[in-house]
């Protein structure tokens, strides 16, 4: 029986991915920064483990608790929607700590067992912002582009050991709490300095008026495909809007 460790499973893509792998008969180590009861079903093949990817000691403890794993899915992340000029650098650093450095740290911690065993897959969940243009996303896109570059080079380093690295690029999903978390309860005036307001409104109206969106299950299925792919494909757009962006690119 194969085992997958998925970060950020309290909601959204991570939760959907945990449910999908569990339904396919896998053992799932579902990590959450703050574990909550009732988010995932009780099962002898599903364990919830506490993990804050910005805490090195927490990463070590989570992997020790998990035991051997076959796949790591780096899904945990923080969203960010703002005009860069008005974004405090403390917020920029927070986004990178989770979306970039947290992914790297968790990956680095799991690689020795993959390399020694001669198998394993790392799947890094990024975003369709790397495929096209999304308004008010300079910081978020930068953090995800970094992981795209990281993964493409990492894949080359790991190939001689039979280990794979992939990215999954979700489109825009209306059923997650991305926007709420991204704004942290801030008012539009705080997010968008006055000189940018006319442009920001037009950009957001265009974005919310698009005709295709991603479902959480689209991402779970894309992660599944990435894990089982044998063609050497590196990037997996998830959701019809992401697929359209990838094809246009």
Coordinates of C-alpha atoms in Angstrom, one line a residue:
X1 CA 0.0 0.0 0.0
X2 CA 1.4 3.4 -1.0
X3 CA 1.6 6.4 1.2
X4 CA 1.2 10.1 0.3
X5 CA 2.0 13.1 2.6
X6 CA 0.0 16.2 1.6
X7 CA 0.5 19.6 3.2
X8 CA -2.3 22.1 3.8
X9 CA -5.2 19.6 3.9
X10 CA -7.6 21.6 6.1
X11 CA -9.6 22.9 3.1
X12 CA -9.6 23.5 -0.6
X13 CA -7.2 21.6 -2.9
X14 CA -5.3 19.9 -0.2
X15 CA -8.5 18.4 1.3
X16 CA -9.8 17.4 -2.1
X17 CA -6.4 15.7 -2.9
X18 CA -6.4 13.8 0.4
X19 CA -9.9 12.5 -0.2
X20 CA -9.0 11.5 -3.8
X21 CA -5.9 9.5 -2.8
X22 CA -7.8 7.9 0.1
X23 CA -10.6 6.9 -2.2
X24 CA -8.1 5.2 -4.5
X25 CA -6.8 3.0 -1.6
X26 CA -3.7 4.9 -0.6
X27 CA -2.6 5.7 2.9
X28 CA -2.8 9.4 3.4
X29 CA -0.8 11.6 5.8
X30 CA -2.8 14.8 5.9
X31 CA -1.0 17.6 7.5
X32 CA -2.5 20.9 8.8
X33 CA -1.0 23.8 10.5
X34 CA -3.8 23.6 13.0
X35 CA -5.4 20.1 13.0
X36 CA -9.2 20.2 13.1
X37 CA -11.6 17.3 13.8
X38 CA -14.2 16.4 11.2
X39 CA -12.4 17.9 8.2
X40 CA -11.5 14.5 6.9
X41 CA -13.1 11.1 7.4
X42 CA -11.9 8.7 10.1
X43 CA -9.9 5.8 8.6
X44 CA -7.1 3.5 9.5
X45 CA -5.5 4.7 6.2
X46 CA -5.8 8.4 6.9
X47 CA -3.8 10.3 9.6
X48 CA -3.9 14.0 10.4
X49 CA -0.5 15.3 11.5
X50 CA 0.3 18.9 12.6
X51 CA 2.7 20.7 10.3
X52 CA 3.7 24.3 9.9
X53 CA 6.0 24.3 6.9
X54 CA 7.8 27.4 8.2
X55 CA 9.0 25.6 11.3
X56 CA 12.1 23.3 10.7
X57 CA 11.5 21.3 13.9
X58 CA 7.9 20.8 12.9
X59 CA 8.9 19.4 9.5
X60 CA 11.2 16.9 11.1
X61 CA 8.6 15.9 13.7
X62 CA 5.9 15.5 11.0
X63 CA 8.1 13.3 8.8
X64 CA 9.0 11.1 11.8
X65 CA 5.4 10.8 12.7
X66 CA 4.5 9.9 9.1
X67 CA 7.1 7.2 8.6
X68 CA 8.1 6.2 5.1
X69 CA 6.2 8.0 2.3
X70 CA 6.1 7.4 -1.4
X71 CA 4.9 10.8 -2.5
X72 CA 5.1 14.3 -1.1
X73 CA 2.5 16.9 -2.3
X74 CA 3.4 20.4 -1.3
X75 CA 0.1 22.1 -1.3
X76 CA 0.2 24.4 1.7
X77 CA 0.3 28.0 0.7
X78 CA -0.9 31.5 1.5
X79 CA -2.6 33.7 -1.1
X80 CA -2.0 37.4 -1.7
X81 CA -4.1 40.0 -3.5
X82 CA -2.8 43.5 -3.4
X83 CA -1.1 46.3 -5.3
X84 CA 2.7 45.8 -4.8
X85 CA 3.3 49.5 -4.0
X86 CA 1.0 49.2 -1.0
X87 CA 2.1 45.8 0.2
X88 CA 4.2 45.8 3.4
X89 CA 7.5 43.9 3.0
X90 CA 6.6 41.9 6.1
X91 CA 3.6 40.5 4.1
X92 CA 5.9 39.8 1.1
X93 CA 8.2 37.8 3.4
X94 CA 5.3 35.9 4.9
X95 CA 4.1 34.8 1.5
X96 CA 7.6 33.6 0.5
X97 CA 8.2 31.9 3.8
X98 CA 5.2 29.6 3.1
X99 CA 4.9 29.4 -0.6
X100 CA 8.6 29.2 -1.5
X101 CA 10.8 28.5 1.4
X102 CA 8.3 26.2 3.1
X103 CA 8.0 24.1 0.0
X104 CA 11.8 23.9 -0.4
X105 CA 12.3 23.0 3.3
X106 CA 9.7 20.2 3.3
X107 CA 11.1 18.8 0.0
X108 CA 14.7 18.8 1.3
X109 CA 13.6 16.9 4.4
X110 CA 12.0 14.1 2.4
X111 CA 14.6 13.7 -0.3
X112 CA 17.0 11.5 1.6
X113 CA 14.5 8.6 1.9
X114 CA 13.5 9.0 -1.7
X115 CA 17.0 9.0 -3.0
X116 CA 18.1 6.0 -0.8
X117 CA 15.1 4.0 -1.9
X118 CA 15.5 4.9 -5.5
X119 CA 11.9 6.1 -6.0
X120 CA 9.5 8.8 -5.0
X121 CA 7.6 11.7 -6.4
X122 CA 7.5 15.4 -5.3
X123 CA 4.5 17.3 -6.5
X124 CA 4.5 21.1 -6.0
X125 CA 1.2 22.9 -6.3
X126 CA 1.8 26.3 -7.8
X127 CA -0.9 28.3 -9.7
X128 CA -2.1 29.2 -13.1
X129 CA -0.7 32.7 -12.5
X130 CA 2.5 31.3 -13.8
X131 CA 0.8 30.7 -17.1
X132 CA -0.8 34.0 -17.8
X133 CA -1.7 37.3 -16.2
X134 CA -3.7 37.8 -13.0
X135 CA -4.4 41.2 -11.6
X136 CA -3.0 42.2 -8.2
X137 CA -0.8 39.2 -7.9
X138 CA 2.8 40.4 -8.2
X139 CA 3.9 39.0 -4.8
X140 CA 1.9 35.7 -5.1
X141 CA 3.0 35.1 -8.7
X142 CA 6.7 35.7 -7.8
X143 CA 6.5 33.1 -5.0
X144 CA 4.9 30.5 -7.3
X145 CA 7.3 31.3 -10.2
X146 CA 10.2 30.6 -7.9
X147 CA 8.8 27.1 -7.2
X148 CA 8.3 26.5 -11.0
X149 CA 12.0 27.2 -11.5
X150 CA 13.0 25.3 -8.5
X151 CA 11.1 22.2 -9.5
X152 CA 12.3 22.2 -13.1
X153 CA 15.9 22.1 -11.9
X154 CA 15.2 19.7 -9.0
X155 CA 13.8 17.2 -11.5
X156 CA 17.1 17.1 -13.3
X157 CA 19.0 16.5 -10.0
X158 CA 16.7 13.7 -8.9
X159 CA 16.3 11.8 -12.2
X160 CA 19.5 9.7 -11.8
X161 CA 18.1 8.3 -8.5
X162 CA 14.7 7.4 -10.0
X163 CA 13.0 10.2 -8.1
X164 CA 10.6 12.7 -9.9
X165 CA 9.5 16.3 -9.3
X166 CA 6.4 17.8 -10.9
X167 CA 4.3 20.9 -10.6
X168 CA 0.5 21.2 -10.7
X169 CA -0.9 24.6 -11.8
X170 CA -4.5 25.2 -10.6
X171 CA -6.7 27.7 -12.2
X172 CA -9.1 30.1 -10.4
X173 CA -11.5 28.3 -8.1
X174 CA -14.6 29.9 -6.7
X175 CA -15.2 27.3 -4.0
X176 CA -12.1 28.0 -2.0
X177 CA -11.5 30.8 0.5
X178 CA -8.6 32.2 -1.5
X179 CA -9.9 35.8 -1.7
X180 CA -10.9 36.0 1.9
X181 CA -7.5 34.7 3.1
X182 CA -5.7 36.8 0.6
X183 CA -7.1 40.0 1.9
X184 CA -6.8 39.2 5.6
X185 CA -9.9 41.2 6.2
X186 CA -8.4 44.4 4.8
X187 CA -10.6 47.0 3.1
X188 CA -10.3 47.7 -0.7
X189 CA -8.7 51.0 0.2
X190 CA -5.9 49.3 2.1
X191 CA -5.3 46.8 -0.7
X192 CA -5.4 49.3 -3.5
X193 CA -3.9 52.7 -3.1
X194 CA -6.2 55.4 -4.6
X195 CA -4.1 56.1 -7.7
X196 CA -4.5 52.4 -8.7
X197 CA -8.2 52.1 -8.0
X198 CA -9.6 52.6 -11.5
X199 CA -7.2 50.1 -13.0
X200 CA -7.7 47.6 -10.2
X201 CA -11.5 47.7 -10.6
X202 CA -11.3 47.1 -14.3
X203 CA -8.8 44.3 -13.9
X204 CA -10.8 42.5 -11.2
X205 CA -14.1 42.8 -13.2
X206 CA -12.4 41.2 -16.1
X207 CA -11.0 38.4 -13.9
X208 CA -14.3 37.6 -12.2
X209 CA -16.1 37.7 -15.5
X210 CA -14.2 34.9 -17.1
X211 CA -16.2 32.0 -18.4
X212 CA -14.1 29.1 -17.1
X213 CA -13.1 28.2 -13.6
X214 CA -11.4 25.3 -11.7
X215 CA -13.0 22.9 -9.3
X216 CA -11.2 21.5 -6.3
X217 CA -11.5 18.0 -7.8
X218 CA -9.7 19.2 -10.9
X219 CA -6.7 19.8 -8.8
X220 CA -6.9 16.5 -7.0
X221 CA -7.1 14.7 -10.3
X222 CA -4.2 16.6 -11.8
X223 CA -2.0 15.7 -8.7
X224 CA -3.0 12.0 -9.2
X225 CA -2.0 12.2 -12.9
X226 CA 1.3 13.9 -12.0
X227 CA 2.1 11.1 -9.5
X228 CA 1.4 8.4 -12.0
X229 CA 2.8 10.0 -15.1
X230 CA 5.5 8.0 -16.9
X231 CA 6.0 10.3 -19.9
X232 CA 8.4 12.8 -18.2
X233 CA 5.9 15.6 -18.2
X234 CA 6.9 18.3 -15.8
X235 CA 3.9 20.6 -15.5
X236 CA 0.2 19.8 -15.1
X237 CA -2.3 22.6 -15.5
X238 CA -5.4 21.8 -13.5
X239 CA -8.9 23.0 -14.4
X240 CA -10.3 24.2 -17.8
X241 CA -9.1 27.8 -17.4
X242 CA -5.6 26.7 -16.5
X243 CA -5.6 24.3 -19.5
X244 CA -6.6 27.1 -21.8
X245 CA -3.8 29.3 -20.5
X246 CA -1.3 26.6 -20.9
X247 CA -2.4 25.9 -24.5
X248 CA -2.3 29.6 -25.3
X249 CA 1.2 29.9 -23.9

